Coordinates of C-alpha atoms in Angstrom, one line a residue:
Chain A
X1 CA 0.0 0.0 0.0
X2 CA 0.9 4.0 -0.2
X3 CA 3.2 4.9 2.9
X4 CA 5.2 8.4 3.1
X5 CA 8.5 8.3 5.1
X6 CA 9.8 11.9 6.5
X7 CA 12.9 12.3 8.4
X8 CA 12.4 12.0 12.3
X9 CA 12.6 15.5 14.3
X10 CA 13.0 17.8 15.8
X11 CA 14.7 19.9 13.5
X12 CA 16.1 23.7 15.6
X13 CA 17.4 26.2 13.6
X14 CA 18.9 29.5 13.5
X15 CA 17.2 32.1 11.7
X16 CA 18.0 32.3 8.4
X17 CA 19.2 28.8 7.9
X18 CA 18.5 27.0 5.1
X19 CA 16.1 23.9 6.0
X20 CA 15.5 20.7 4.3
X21 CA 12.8 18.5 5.6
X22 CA 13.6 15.3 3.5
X23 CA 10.1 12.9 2.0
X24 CA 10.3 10.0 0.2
X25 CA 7.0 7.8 -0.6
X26 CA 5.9 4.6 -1.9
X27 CA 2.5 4.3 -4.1
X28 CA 1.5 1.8 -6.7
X29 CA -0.7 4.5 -8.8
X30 CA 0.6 8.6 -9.8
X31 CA 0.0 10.3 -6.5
X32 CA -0.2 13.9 -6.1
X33 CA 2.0 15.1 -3.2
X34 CA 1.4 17.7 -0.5
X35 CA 3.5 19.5 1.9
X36 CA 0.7 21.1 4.9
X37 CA 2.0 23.0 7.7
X38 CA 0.2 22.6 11.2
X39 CA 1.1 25.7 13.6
X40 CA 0.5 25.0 17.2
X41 CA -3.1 24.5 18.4
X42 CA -4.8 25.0 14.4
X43 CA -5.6 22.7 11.9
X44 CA -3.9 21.8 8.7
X45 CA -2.7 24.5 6.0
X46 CA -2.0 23.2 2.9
X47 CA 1.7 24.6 2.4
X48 CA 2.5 24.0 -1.1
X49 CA 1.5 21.0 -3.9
X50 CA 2.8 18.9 -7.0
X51 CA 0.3 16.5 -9.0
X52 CA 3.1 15.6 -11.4
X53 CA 6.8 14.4 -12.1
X54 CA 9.2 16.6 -12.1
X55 CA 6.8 19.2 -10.9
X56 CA 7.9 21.9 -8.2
X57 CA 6.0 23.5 -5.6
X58 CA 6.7 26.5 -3.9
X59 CA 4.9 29.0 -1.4
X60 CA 6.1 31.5 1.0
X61 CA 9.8 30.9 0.0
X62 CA 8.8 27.1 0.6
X63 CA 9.9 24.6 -2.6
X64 CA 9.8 20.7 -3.2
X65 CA 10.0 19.3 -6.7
X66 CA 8.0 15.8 -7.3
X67 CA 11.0 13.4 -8.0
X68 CA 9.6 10.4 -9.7
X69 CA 13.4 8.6 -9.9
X70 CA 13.8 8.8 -6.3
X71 CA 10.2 8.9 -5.0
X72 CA 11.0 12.0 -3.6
X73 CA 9.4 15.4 -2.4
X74 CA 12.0 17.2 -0.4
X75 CA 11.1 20.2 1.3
X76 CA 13.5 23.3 1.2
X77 CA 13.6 26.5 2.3
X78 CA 16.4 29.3 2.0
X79 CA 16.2 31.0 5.1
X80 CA 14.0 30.1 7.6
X81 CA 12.2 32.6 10.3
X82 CA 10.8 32.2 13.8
X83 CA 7.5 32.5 12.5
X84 CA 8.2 28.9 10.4
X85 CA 8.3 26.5 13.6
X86 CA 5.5 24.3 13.1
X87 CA 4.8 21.1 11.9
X88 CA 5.3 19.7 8.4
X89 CA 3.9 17.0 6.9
X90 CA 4.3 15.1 3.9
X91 CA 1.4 13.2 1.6
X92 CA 0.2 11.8 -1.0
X93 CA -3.1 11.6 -2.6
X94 CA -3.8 8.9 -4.5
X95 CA -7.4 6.5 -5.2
X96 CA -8.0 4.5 -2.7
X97 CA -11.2 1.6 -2.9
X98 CA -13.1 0.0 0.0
X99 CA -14.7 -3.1 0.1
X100 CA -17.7 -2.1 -1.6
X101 CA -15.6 -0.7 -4.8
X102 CA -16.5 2.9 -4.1
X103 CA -13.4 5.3 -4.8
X104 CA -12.3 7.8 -2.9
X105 CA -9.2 10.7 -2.7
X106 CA -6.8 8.8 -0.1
X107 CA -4.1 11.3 1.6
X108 CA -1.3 8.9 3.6
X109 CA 0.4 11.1 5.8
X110 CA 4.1 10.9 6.9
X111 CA 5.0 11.6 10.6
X112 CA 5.6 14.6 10.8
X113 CA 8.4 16.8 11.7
X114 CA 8.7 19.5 14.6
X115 CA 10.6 22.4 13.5
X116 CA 12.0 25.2 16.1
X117 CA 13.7 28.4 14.6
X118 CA 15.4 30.4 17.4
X119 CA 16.2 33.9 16.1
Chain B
X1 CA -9.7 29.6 4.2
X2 CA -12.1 26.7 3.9
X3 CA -15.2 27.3 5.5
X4 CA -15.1 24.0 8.0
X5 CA -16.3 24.3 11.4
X6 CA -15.5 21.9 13.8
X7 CA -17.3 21.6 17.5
X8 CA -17.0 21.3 20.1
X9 CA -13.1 22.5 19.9
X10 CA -12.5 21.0 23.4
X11 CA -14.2 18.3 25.6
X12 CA -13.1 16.0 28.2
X13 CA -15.4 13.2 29.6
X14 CA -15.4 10.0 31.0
X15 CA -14.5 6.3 30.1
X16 CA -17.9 4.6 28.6
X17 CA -20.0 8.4 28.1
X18 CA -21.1 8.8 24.3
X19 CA -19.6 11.6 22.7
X20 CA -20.6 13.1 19.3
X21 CA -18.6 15.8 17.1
X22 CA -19.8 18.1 14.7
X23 CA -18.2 18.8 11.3
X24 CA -19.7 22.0 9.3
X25 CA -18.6 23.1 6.1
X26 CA -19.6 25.7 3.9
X27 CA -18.0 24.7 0.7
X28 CA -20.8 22.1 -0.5
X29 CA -18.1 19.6 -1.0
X30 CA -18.8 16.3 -1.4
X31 CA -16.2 14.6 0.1
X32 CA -15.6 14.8 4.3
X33 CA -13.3 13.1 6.2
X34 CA -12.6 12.5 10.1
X35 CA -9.0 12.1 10.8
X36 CA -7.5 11.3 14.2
X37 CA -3.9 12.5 15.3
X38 CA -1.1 11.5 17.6
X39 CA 1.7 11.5 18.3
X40 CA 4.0 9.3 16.2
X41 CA 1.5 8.6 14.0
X42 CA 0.8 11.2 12.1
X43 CA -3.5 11.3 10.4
X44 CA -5.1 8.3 10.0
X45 CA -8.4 8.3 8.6
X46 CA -11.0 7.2 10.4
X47 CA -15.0 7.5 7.9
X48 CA -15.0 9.4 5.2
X49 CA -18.4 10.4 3.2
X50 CA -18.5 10.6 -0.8
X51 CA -22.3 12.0 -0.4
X52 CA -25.3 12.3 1.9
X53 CA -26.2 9.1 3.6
X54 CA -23.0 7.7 2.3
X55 CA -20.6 6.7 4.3
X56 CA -17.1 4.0 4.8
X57 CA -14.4 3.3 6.7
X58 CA -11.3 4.1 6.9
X59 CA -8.3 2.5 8.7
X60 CA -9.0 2.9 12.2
X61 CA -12.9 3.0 12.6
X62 CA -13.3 0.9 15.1
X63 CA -15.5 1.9 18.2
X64 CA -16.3 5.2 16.0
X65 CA -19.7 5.7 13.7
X66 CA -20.3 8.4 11.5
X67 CA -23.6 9.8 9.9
X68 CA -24.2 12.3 7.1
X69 CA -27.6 13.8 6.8
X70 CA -26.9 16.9 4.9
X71 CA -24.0 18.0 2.5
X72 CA -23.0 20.5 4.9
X73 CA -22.4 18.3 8.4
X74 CA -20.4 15.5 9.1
X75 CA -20.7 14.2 12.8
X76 CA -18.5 11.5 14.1
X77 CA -19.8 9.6 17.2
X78 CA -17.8 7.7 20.3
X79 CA -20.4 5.2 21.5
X80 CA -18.8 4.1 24.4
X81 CA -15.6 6.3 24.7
X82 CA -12.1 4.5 25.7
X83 CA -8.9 6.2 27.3
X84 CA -7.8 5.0 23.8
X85 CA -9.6 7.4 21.6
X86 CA -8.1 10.2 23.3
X87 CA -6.8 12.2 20.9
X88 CA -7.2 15.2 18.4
X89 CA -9.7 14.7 16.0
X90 CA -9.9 16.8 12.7
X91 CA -12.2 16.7 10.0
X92 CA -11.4 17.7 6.2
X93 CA -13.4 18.5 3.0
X94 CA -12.2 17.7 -0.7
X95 CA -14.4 18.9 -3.9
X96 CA -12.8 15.9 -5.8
X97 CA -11.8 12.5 -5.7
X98 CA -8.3 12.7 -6.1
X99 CA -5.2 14.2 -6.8
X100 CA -6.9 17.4 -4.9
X101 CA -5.9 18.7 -1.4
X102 CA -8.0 18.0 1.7
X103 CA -9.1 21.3 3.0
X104 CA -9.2 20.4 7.3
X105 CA -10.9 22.4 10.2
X106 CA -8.9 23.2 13.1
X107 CA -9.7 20.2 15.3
X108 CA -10.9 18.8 18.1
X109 CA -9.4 18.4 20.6
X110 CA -11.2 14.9 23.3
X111 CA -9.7 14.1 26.5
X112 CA -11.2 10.5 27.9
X113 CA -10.6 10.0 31.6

């Protein structure tokens, strides 16, 4: 079945750092993939997408580019500020079918990883 | 932002009580979703809805029900609540099937005692 593997956390940073949260999944079909950002006590924000190989996504200074070769969706920034520590989480969407043959948009989720930026 | 209201955002009760929660979006999407989270395990879906009155599992339904009598409301229901299903619980909206993002409410968060 899908499964989406991030690297373990926490991650602390200096302002400014670069960051690299590494992904890599595993899916039998052509997922889309999805980086959401979770900031303490809210819900889910979807932080940036790619629905195809060799697609990148980017937002807020926030990139990752859909590596089909190395089922990978990597997610980079240049310099990181206080106001990034969150959580990130990788996924994929992809069909998924219950027992009854209905359809239906599947997101696997990786783990998560806990960022802290100290300024 | 997505227009999904989740309530109640807190509650805390005890071992065996039922306990419902409310999903309300204002998208008319037809797909919701009730996710649990913790710790080390990232979301795992619990009942999803493709439509009024239609409803399936996910991977961890077990000792939850869900019910969907209008587009707009998605409740998810604890029969007989266990220390187990303490957790946060948030629900999510898609327009499509696939290869499109889940929109999600900002959660719930259910303390069993």
């Amino acid at each position: 079945g899908d499964s989406v593997t991030q690297m373990e956390g926490p991650v602390t940073l200096s302002e400014e750092a670069f960051l690299t949260i590494n992904c890599t999944y595993t899916a039998t079909g052509y997922p889309s993939l999805f980086w959401y950002v979770q900031y303490p006590g809210e819900g889910l924000q979807l932080l940036l997408k790619a629905t195809k190989a060799d697609d990148k996504g980017s937002n807020k200074g926030f990139e990752a580019t859909y590596r089909k070769e190395t089922t990978s969706f990597h997610l980079e920034k240049g310099s990181v500020q206080v106001s990034d520590s969150a959580v990130y989480f990788c996924a994929l969407s992809d069909l998924g079918a219950n027992a009854g043959g209905t359809s239906y948009g599947k997101l696997t989720f990786g783990q998560g990883t806990i960022l802290t930026v100290h300024p | 932002d997505a227009g999904i209201t989740q309530s109640p955002r807190h509650k805390v009760t005890e071992t065996g009580t039922p306990v419902t929660l409310r999903c309300h979006q204002t998208e008319n999407h037809r797909y919701m979703y009730w996710y649990r989270q913790d710790p080390g395990h990232g979301l795992r879906l619990i009942h999803y809805s493709y439509g009024v009155k239609d409803t399936d599992k996910g991977e961890v339904s077990d000792g939850y029900s869900v019910s969907r009598s209008k587009t707009e409301d998605f409740l998810l229901t604890l029969e007989s609540a266990t220390s187990s299903q303490t957790s946060v619980y948030f629900c999510a909206i898609s327009e499509f099937r696939s290869n499109q993002p889940q929109h999600f409410g900002d959660g719930t968060r259910l303390s069993i005692l």
